[in-house]
Amino acid sequence: MPEEAKPDPYIAFLDISKAFGDNVVLDHVTFEVFPAETVCILGRSGVGKSVSLHHIMGFLKPDSGRLIVAGQDITDYAEEQLEAIRKKVTMVFQNGALFDSLTVGENVAFPLRETQELNEEQIYQIVDGLLQMVGVQQMRDLLPSDLSTGMKRSVAIARALAARPECVLYDEPTTMVDPLMAQLLGDLIKRLKIQLNLTSIVVTHDMRLAKKLADRVVFLHEGRAIFFGPYSKMEKSNEPIIQEFLELDELKIEA
């Protein structure tokens, strides 16, 4: 894409640093995500992948650097301003964060009821459509406790989409699910991006998922972004930690 044709980034980390006490989690990290692009954030556990998502949602503030979300500099935003951003950007948490006492259908309807713009018939139709889209329509009347981890993730994705976001953040969507379900979730995230033109960030340590989904990849190591670019270029990277990750994934496939 020629330089002048590039849109403004939807999300941008501009020299972002964050420490908790002496533990530097993000160390001058810079990358951007364009509208309708999927960026995967890779790296070992504890390298700041989820912390990055919490910055985008405004749950955490950077110690230094600037943060662009939904095309706006949110670095100094107050909670009220962040609420408006969270209507455009939603997050699918690793544990699904579903309401235990509500059925699957009621969980997905929750964001729709909050807006108070729709009648029950309209809500019912939208919920049905969303559950169908993510492949769990037959589970509408079950409680989250009746579902597998993978199914809960699917329902959490449907609920996130009910808010009609421009951007969805996924925190380790394939962790603790079986390989078949991981593949189905990966296919679902890819399909939703294409159908709904969504901007997406996927935090994962699952290299196969990243290869399937990523337009570009950020690889975090010891707080720094040691790689940012297409997956195909990352495969050719000389960084030992990246090669180690790729080799481990090869071993998993062989196993």
Short mmCIF file of C-alpha atoms in Angstrom, two decimals:
data_model
loop_
_atom_site.label_atom_id
_atom_site.label_comp_id
_atom_site.label_asym_id
_atom_site.label_seq_id
_atom_site.Cartn_x
_atom_site.Cartn_y
_atom_site.Cartn_z
CA MET A 1 0.00 0.00 0.00
CA PRO A 2 1.58 3.36 -0.99
CA GLU A 3 2.36 5.56 1.97
CA GLU A 4 -0.12 8.30 1.02
CA ALA A 5 -3.00 5.80 0.66
CA LYS A 6 -2.72 4.50 4.23
CA PRO A 7 -5.66 5.33 6.50
CA ASP A 8 -5.07 6.73 9.97
CA PRO A 9 -4.44 3.97 12.51
CA TYR A 10 -7.49 2.81 14.46
CA ILE A 11 -5.22 1.87 17.39
CA ALA A 12 -1.64 3.02 17.94
CA PHE A 13 0.87 2.45 20.73
CA LEU A 14 3.31 5.34 20.50
CA ASP A 15 6.39 4.65 22.64
CA ILE A 16 4.25 3.17 25.46
CA SER A 17 5.91 2.15 28.74
CA LYS A 18 4.28 0.58 31.80
CA ALA A 19 5.81 -0.74 35.02
CA PHE A 20 4.33 -2.29 38.15
CA GLY A 21 6.88 -1.42 40.83
CA ASP A 22 10.26 -2.63 39.53
CA ASN A 23 8.64 -4.91 36.95
CA VAL A 24 8.76 -3.18 33.55
CA VAL A 25 5.97 -4.85 31.55
CA LEU A 26 5.95 -2.60 28.46
CA ASP A 27 9.20 -0.90 27.47
CA HIS A 28 8.80 1.81 24.78
CA VAL A 29 6.40 -0.29 22.69
CA THR A 30 5.27 1.10 19.33
CA PHE A 31 2.88 -0.49 16.81
CA GLU A 32 -0.35 0.42 15.01
CA VAL A 33 -3.52 -1.33 13.86
CA PHE A 34 -5.37 -0.03 10.81
CA PRO A 35 -9.16 -0.16 10.38
CA ALA A 36 -10.38 -3.70 9.49
CA GLU A 37 -6.90 -5.13 10.18
CA THR A 38 -6.18 -8.08 12.49
CA VAL A 39 -3.02 -7.80 14.57
CA CYS A 40 -1.90 -10.69 16.80
CA ILE A 41 0.19 -10.01 19.90
CA LEU A 42 2.51 -12.94 20.59
CA GLY A 43 4.99 -13.80 23.32
CA ARG A 44 5.51 -15.85 26.45
CA SER A 45 3.25 -15.61 29.48
CA GLY A 46 3.78 -12.46 31.52
CA VAL A 47 5.29 -10.33 28.73
CA GLY A 48 2.53 -7.73 28.71
CA LYS A 49 0.14 -9.13 26.11
CA SER A 50 -3.01 -8.82 28.23
CA VAL A 51 -1.68 -5.60 29.80
CA SER A 52 -1.66 -4.14 26.27
CA LEU A 53 -5.37 -4.95 25.88
CA HIS A 54 -6.15 -3.39 29.27
CA HIS A 55 -4.47 -0.17 28.09
CA ILE A 56 -6.64 -0.12 24.95
CA MET A 57 -9.79 -0.53 27.09
CA GLY A 58 -8.62 2.25 29.42
CA PHE A 59 -8.43 -0.07 32.44
CA LEU A 60 -4.74 0.87 32.73
CA LYS A 61 -2.91 4.12 31.94
CA PRO A 62 0.60 4.16 30.44
CA ASP A 63 3.47 5.60 32.48
CA SER A 64 4.74 7.30 29.32
CA GLY A 65 3.95 7.45 25.61
CA ARG A 66 0.67 8.17 23.83
CA LEU A 67 -2.20 5.80 23.08
CA ILE A 68 -4.58 6.15 20.13
CA VAL A 69 -7.84 4.16 20.23
CA ALA A 70 -10.74 4.54 17.75
CA GLY A 71 -8.61 7.24 16.12
CA GLN A 72 -8.54 9.35 19.31
CA ASP A 73 -5.70 10.05 21.74
CA ILE A 74 -7.17 8.51 24.90
CA THR A 75 -4.01 8.79 27.03
CA ASP A 76 -5.48 11.44 29.34
CA TYR A 77 -9.16 10.54 28.98
CA ALA A 78 -11.39 10.54 32.05
CA GLU A 79 -13.62 7.53 32.78
CA GLU A 80 -16.65 9.21 31.19
CA GLN A 81 -14.77 9.71 27.90
CA LEU A 82 -13.49 6.13 28.03
CA GLU A 83 -17.08 4.88 28.31
CA ALA A 84 -17.74 6.31 24.84
CA ILE A 85 -14.64 4.52 23.49
CA ARG A 86 -15.82 1.22 25.02
CA LYS A 87 -18.98 1.43 22.94
CA LYS A 88 -16.74 1.13 19.87
CA VAL A 89 -14.12 -1.26 21.24
CA THR A 90 -15.12 -4.38 23.15
CA MET A 91 -13.14 -7.20 24.70
CA VAL A 92 -13.65 -10.97 24.84
CA PHE A 93 -12.05 -11.97 28.13
CA GLN A 94 -10.17 -15.24 28.51
CA ASN A 95 -12.69 -16.59 31.05
CA GLY A 96 -15.66 -15.43 28.94
CA ALA A 97 -16.87 -13.22 31.82
CA LEU A 98 -20.45 -14.41 31.29
CA PHE A 99 -23.16 -13.86 33.92
CA ASP A 100 -23.60 -17.26 35.62
CA SER A 101 -27.24 -16.67 36.55
CA LEU A 102 -28.34 -15.67 33.03
CA THR A 103 -28.99 -18.06 30.15
CA VAL A 104 -26.87 -17.92 27.02
CA GLY A 105 -29.61 -15.92 25.25
CA GLU A 106 -29.96 -13.47 28.16
CA ASN A 107 -26.17 -13.00 28.29
CA VAL A 108 -26.10 -12.00 24.62
CA ALA A 109 -29.19 -9.80 25.05
CA PHE A 110 -27.60 -7.90 27.96
CA PRO A 111 -25.77 -5.21 25.89
CA LEU A 112 -28.89 -4.79 23.72
CA ARG A 113 -31.12 -4.19 26.74
CA GLU A 114 -28.65 -1.68 28.17
CA THR A 115 -29.15 0.64 25.19
CA GLN A 116 -32.97 0.58 25.70
CA GLU A 117 -33.41 1.26 21.97
CA LEU A 118 -35.03 -2.05 21.00
CA ASN A 119 -38.21 -3.90 21.86
CA GLU A 120 -38.15 -7.54 23.02
CA GLU A 121 -39.02 -8.91 19.58
CA GLN A 122 -36.10 -7.06 17.97
CA ILE A 123 -33.75 -8.19 20.75
CA TYR A 124 -34.89 -11.81 20.31
CA GLN A 125 -34.20 -11.67 16.56
CA ILE A 126 -30.74 -10.14 16.99
CA VAL A 127 -29.77 -12.62 19.71
CA ASP A 128 -30.90 -15.50 17.50
CA GLY A 129 -28.89 -14.15 14.58
CA LEU A 130 -25.76 -13.69 16.69
CA LEU A 131 -25.99 -17.15 18.27
CA GLN A 132 -26.45 -18.63 14.80
CA MET A 133 -23.45 -16.65 13.53
CA VAL A 134 -21.18 -18.13 16.21
CA GLY A 135 -22.70 -21.61 15.93
CA VAL A 136 -24.39 -22.00 19.34
CA GLN A 137 -28.04 -21.20 18.54
CA GLN A 138 -29.24 -24.49 20.06
CA MET A 139 -27.76 -23.45 23.42
CA ARG A 140 -29.84 -20.30 23.86
CA ASP A 141 -31.65 -21.56 26.99
CA LEU A 142 -28.67 -23.18 28.74
CA LEU A 143 -26.69 -21.61 31.57
CA PRO A 144 -22.94 -20.92 31.18
CA SER A 145 -22.22 -23.74 33.67
CA ASP A 146 -23.69 -26.17 31.11
CA LEU A 147 -21.15 -25.15 28.44
CA SER A 148 -17.61 -26.21 27.61
CA THR A 149 -14.83 -23.59 27.72
CA GLY A 150 -14.88 -23.26 23.94
CA MET A 151 -18.65 -22.80 23.83
CA LYS A 152 -18.42 -20.11 26.52
CA ARG A 153 -15.90 -18.28 24.33
CA SER A 154 -18.31 -18.47 21.38
CA VAL A 155 -21.12 -17.02 23.52
CA ALA A 156 -18.76 -14.30 24.82
CA ILE A 157 -17.95 -13.38 21.21
CA ALA A 158 -21.69 -13.20 20.38
CA ARG A 159 -22.24 -10.93 23.40
CA ALA A 160 -19.33 -8.69 22.34
CA LEU A 161 -20.84 -8.39 18.85
CA ALA A 162 -24.25 -7.47 20.28
CA ALA A 163 -22.76 -4.10 21.23
CA ARG A 164 -22.11 -3.50 17.48
CA PRO A 165 -18.44 -2.61 18.00
CA GLU A 166 -15.96 -1.39 15.42
CA CYS A 167 -13.16 -3.32 17.09
CA VAL A 168 -12.94 -6.55 19.12
CA LEU A 169 -10.04 -7.51 21.41
CA TYR A 170 -9.59 -11.24 22.05
CA ASP A 171 -7.57 -12.37 25.08
CA GLU A 172 -6.15 -15.88 24.48
CA PRO A 173 -9.28 -17.17 22.67
CA THR A 174 -7.92 -20.72 22.20
CA THR A 175 -6.38 -21.30 25.66
CA MET A 176 -7.71 -24.40 27.46
CA VAL A 177 -9.85 -25.59 24.55
CA ASP A 178 -9.32 -28.75 22.51
CA PRO A 179 -7.62 -28.51 19.08
CA LEU A 180 -10.87 -28.87 17.11
CA MET A 181 -12.58 -26.12 19.10
CA ALA A 182 -9.47 -23.94 18.73
CA GLN A 183 -9.73 -24.36 14.97
CA LEU A 184 -13.46 -23.51 15.01
CA LEU A 185 -12.86 -20.38 17.12
CA GLY A 186 -10.08 -19.30 14.75
CA ASP A 187 -12.36 -19.78 11.74
CA LEU A 188 -15.11 -17.83 13.52
CA ILE A 189 -12.87 -14.85 14.35
CA LYS A 190 -11.64 -14.76 10.74
CA ARG A 191 -15.16 -14.98 9.31
CA LEU A 192 -16.48 -12.21 11.59
CA LYS A 193 -13.64 -9.91 10.57
CA ILE A 194 -14.54 -10.37 6.90
CA GLN A 195 -18.34 -10.25 7.32
CA LEU A 196 -18.42 -7.28 9.71
CA ASN A 197 -15.24 -5.47 8.59
CA LEU A 198 -14.01 -5.57 12.18
CA THR A 199 -10.71 -4.28 13.46
CA SER A 200 -9.28 -6.99 15.72
CA ILE A 201 -6.43 -7.58 18.13
CA VAL A 202 -5.81 -11.16 19.19
CA VAL A 203 -3.53 -11.90 22.15
CA THR A 204 -2.29 -15.46 21.85
CA HIS A 205 0.65 -17.83 22.20
CA ASP A 206 -0.97 -20.14 19.61
CA MET A 207 1.19 -19.74 16.49
CA ARG A 208 -1.25 -21.60 14.24
CA LEU A 209 -4.01 -19.19 15.25
CA ALA A 210 -1.73 -16.22 14.57
CA LYS A 211 -0.79 -17.61 11.16
CA LYS A 212 -4.47 -18.04 10.28
CA LEU A 213 -5.64 -14.63 11.49
CA ALA A 214 -2.85 -12.07 11.49
CA ASP A 215 -2.41 -9.37 8.90
CA ARG A 216 0.53 -8.39 11.10
CA VAL A 217 2.14 -9.67 14.29
CA VAL A 218 3.63 -7.93 17.33
CA PHE A 219 6.07 -10.16 19.23
CA LEU A 220 6.71 -9.01 22.80
CA HIS A 221 9.79 -10.13 24.72
CA GLU A 222 11.02 -8.70 28.02
CA GLY A 223 8.71 -5.72 27.62
CA ARG A 224 9.89 -4.77 24.13
CA ALA A 225 8.28 -5.29 20.74
CA ILE A 226 11.12 -7.24 19.11
CA PHE A 227 9.15 -7.80 15.89
CA PHE A 228 6.26 -6.04 14.16
CA GLY A 229 5.22 -7.07 10.67
CA PRO A 230 3.62 -9.84 8.58
CA TYR A 231 3.68 -13.42 9.90
CA SER A 232 5.65 -14.58 6.83
CA LYS A 233 8.47 -12.15 7.69
CA MET A 234 8.41 -13.23 11.34
CA GLU A 235 9.06 -16.82 10.23
CA LYS A 236 12.33 -15.60 8.68
CA SER A 237 13.35 -13.58 11.78
CA ASN A 238 16.79 -14.27 13.26
CA GLU A 239 15.60 -13.49 16.81
CA PRO A 240 16.37 -16.66 18.86
CA ILE A 241 13.22 -16.34 21.03
CA ILE A 242 11.01 -16.13 17.91
CA GLN A 243 12.69 -19.17 16.35
CA GLU A 244 12.23 -21.03 19.65
CA PHE A 245 8.51 -20.24 19.55
CA LEU A 246 8.19 -21.45 15.96
CA GLU A 247 10.12 -24.67 16.70
CA LEU A 248 7.95 -25.41 19.74
CA ASP A 249 4.90 -25.04 17.55
CA GLU A 250 6.37 -27.48 15.02
CA LEU A 251 6.87 -29.99 17.86
CA LYS A 252 3.24 -29.55 18.92
CA ILE A 253 2.02 -30.23 15.38
CA GLU A 254 4.16 -33.38 15.15
CA ALA A 255 2.91 -34.57 18.56
#
